[in-house]
Coordinates of C-alpha atoms in Angstrom, one line a residue:
S281 CA -15.9 -29.8 9.5
A282 CA -15.3 -26.2 8.6
D283 CA -14.5 -23.7 11.3
T284 CA -17.2 -21.0 11.1
S285 CA -15.8 -18.9 14.0
T286 CA -13.3 -17.2 11.7
C287 CA -14.2 -13.7 10.6
W288 CA -14.5 -13.3 6.8
M289 CA -11.5 -10.9 7.0
E290 CA -9.3 -13.5 8.7
V291 CA -9.0 -16.1 5.9
E292 CA -5.8 -18.1 6.5
G293 CA -3.0 -17.2 4.1
R294 CA -4.9 -14.3 2.4
P295 CA -4.2 -10.6 2.9
T296 CA -7.9 -9.8 3.1
T297 CA -7.7 -7.4 6.0
L298 CA -5.1 -5.2 4.3
I299 CA -7.1 -5.3 1.0
A300 CA -10.3 -4.4 2.9
L301 CA -8.6 -1.4 4.5
N302 CA -7.2 -0.2 1.2
V303 CA -10.6 -0.6 -0.6
G304 CA -12.5 0.8 2.4
V305 CA -10.4 4.0 2.4
F306 CA -10.9 4.3 -1.4
I307 CA -14.7 3.9 -1.2
V308 CA -15.0 6.3 1.8
G309 CA -12.9 8.8 -0.1
A310 CA -14.9 8.5 -3.3
A311 CA -18.1 8.9 -1.3
R312 CA -16.8 11.8 0.7
D313 CA -15.3 13.6 -2.2
G314 CA -17.9 12.7 -4.9
G315 CA -15.2 11.5 -7.3
G316 CA -11.6 10.6 -7.4
L317 CA -12.2 7.5 -9.3
G318 CA -10.3 8.5 -12.4
G319 CA -7.2 9.8 -10.7
N320 CA -7.2 13.1 -12.6
V321 CA -7.9 15.4 -9.6
I322 CA -6.5 15.4 -6.1
T323 CA -9.4 14.9 -3.7
A324 CA -9.8 16.1 -0.1
T325 CA -9.2 12.5 1.2
Q326 CA -6.0 12.2 -0.8
A327 CA -4.8 15.5 0.4
D328 CA -5.7 14.6 4.0
L329 CA -3.9 11.3 4.0
G330 CA -1.2 11.6 1.3
V331 CA 2.4 12.7 2.0
S332 CA 4.8 15.3 0.6
K333 CA 7.8 17.2 1.9
A334 CA 5.7 20.4 1.9
I335 CA 3.1 18.8 4.1
L336 CA 5.6 17.4 6.5
Q337 CA 7.2 20.8 6.8
G338 CA 3.9 22.6 7.1
R339 CA 4.5 24.7 4.0
V340 CA 1.2 24.3 2.2
G341 CA -2.3 25.2 3.0
G342 CA -5.1 22.7 3.2
L343 CA -7.9 22.6 0.7
D344 CA -9.9 24.9 2.9
G345 CA -7.1 27.4 2.9
L346 CA -6.0 26.6 6.5
P347 CA -2.4 25.5 7.0
I348 CA -1.7 21.9 7.5
P349 CA 0.1 21.3 10.8
A350 CA 3.8 20.6 10.4
H351 CA 5.3 17.2 11.2
E352 CA 2.4 15.0 10.4
W353 CA 4.7 11.9 10.2
Y354 CA 1.7 9.5 10.4
R355 CA 1.2 10.4 6.8
L356 CA 4.1 8.1 5.9
A357 CA 1.7 5.2 6.8
T358 CA -1.7 6.7 5.8
A359 CA -0.4 7.6 2.3
G360 CA -0.1 3.8 1.7
F361 CA -3.9 3.5 1.9
V362 CA -4.7 6.4 -0.5
H363 CA -5.1 5.6 -4.2
F364 CA -5.4 7.9 -7.2
G365 CA -8.1 6.2 -9.3
I366 CA -9.7 2.8 -9.8
F367 CA -6.8 1.4 -12.0
H368 CA -4.2 2.4 -9.3
I369 CA -6.0 0.6 -6.5
A370 CA -7.0 -2.4 -8.7
M371 CA -3.4 -3.1 -9.7
N372 CA -2.0 -2.6 -6.2
M373 CA -4.7 -4.9 -4.7
F374 CA -4.2 -7.5 -7.4
L375 CA -0.5 -7.7 -6.5
L376 CA -1.2 -7.5 -2.8
Y377 CA -3.5 -10.5 -3.1
Q378 CA -1.0 -12.5 -5.1
L379 CA 2.0 -11.7 -3.0
G380 CA 0.1 -11.9 0.3
T381 CA -1.3 -15.3 -0.5
M382 CA 2.3 -16.5 -1.1
L383 CA 4.0 -14.8 1.8
E384 CA 1.4 -14.8 4.6
R385 CA 1.3 -18.6 4.6
E386 CA 5.1 -18.7 5.0
L387 CA 5.6 -15.8 7.4
G388 CA 2.4 -16.0 9.5
R389 CA -0.1 -13.2 9.9
V390 CA 1.8 -11.0 12.3
N391 CA 5.2 -11.2 10.5
F392 CA 3.5 -10.6 7.2
A393 CA 1.7 -7.5 8.6
L394 CA 5.0 -6.2 10.0
A395 CA 6.8 -6.8 6.6
Y396 CA 3.9 -4.9 4.9
L397 CA 4.2 -2.0 7.3
A398 CA 8.0 -1.9 6.9
A399 CA 7.7 -1.9 3.1
L400 CA 4.9 0.7 3.2
L401 CA 7.1 3.1 5.4
A402 CA 10.1 2.5 3.2
G403 CA 8.0 3.1 0.1
S404 CA 6.6 6.4 1.4
T405 CA 10.1 7.5 2.4
G406 CA 11.4 6.6 -1.0
A407 CA 8.6 8.6 -2.7
L408 CA 9.6 11.6 -0.6
I409 CA 13.2 11.2 -1.7
A410 CA 12.3 10.7 -5.3
S411 CA 9.6 13.4 -5.6
P412 CA 9.7 15.5 -2.4
W413 CA 7.1 18.1 -3.5
A414 CA 4.6 15.8 -5.1
L415 CA 1.6 14.4 -3.2
S416 CA 2.3 10.7 -2.9
G417 CA 0.0 7.8 -2.1
G418 CA -0.8 4.2 -2.8
A419 CA 0.3 0.8 -1.7
S420 CA 2.9 0.4 -4.5
G421 CA 5.8 0.8 -2.1
A422 CA 4.5 -1.8 0.2
V423 CA 3.6 -4.2 -2.7
F424 CA 7.1 -3.7 -4.2
G425 CA 8.7 -4.4 -0.8
L426 CA 6.7 -7.6 -0.6
M427 CA 7.8 -8.4 -4.1
G428 CA 11.4 -8.0 -3.1
L429 CA 10.8 -10.2 0.0
A430 CA 9.3 -12.9 -2.2
A431 CA 12.2 -12.7 -4.6
V432 CA 14.7 -13.1 -1.8
G433 CA 12.7 -16.0 -0.3
M434 CA 12.6 -17.7 -3.7
K435 CA 16.4 -17.2 -4.2
Q436 CA 17.0 -18.7 -0.7
R437 CA 15.1 -21.8 -1.7
G438 CA 17.0 -22.2 -5.0
V439 CA 14.3 -20.8 -7.2
N440 CA 15.4 -18.1 -9.7
P441 CA 12.6 -15.5 -9.4
F442 CA 13.3 -14.3 -13.0
Q443 CA 12.1 -17.7 -14.2
T444 CA 8.8 -17.2 -12.6
G445 CA 5.8 -14.9 -13.0
L446 CA 7.3 -12.8 -10.2
G447 CA 10.4 -12.1 -12.3
V448 CA 8.3 -10.9 -15.2
T449 CA 6.4 -8.5 -12.9
L450 CA 9.6 -7.2 -11.5
L451 CA 11.0 -6.6 -15.0
L452 CA 7.8 -4.9 -16.3
N453 CA 7.8 -2.5 -13.3

């Protein structure tokens, strides 16, 4: 018999909660800003949640002309849930679904979430180092961290990740 007490967002071995959070932020941002679907313009939501060195140092004004408070380090995490267009979020969520399905089963829900958070923070920090003055956002850093984790796990099990679909994705990116 099927267990119907499980919430739809708690499907075993599927990263549905993280996907729902990412998509939810994207939908709320599109509704709030009246756009942002194409990724051509920086929206208010993206500016409110994204990260850049200028924002962290309080050197830029907000969209309303008021200065953004310095040291908003929470943006290292929130930036991972902001996406610049439909294609951006679609590709990130596709990879998150594939990698999450593989890894969450092996790691368990809590360890998978911690791995995702660590990769997200590392990705945001890397984006700051690579392009300190650009507004950064997206789950790409988290997803690529998960991709690295999956590759290491495969290697430990004697599987060459470059002989799998994961290796092709790593090479293309």
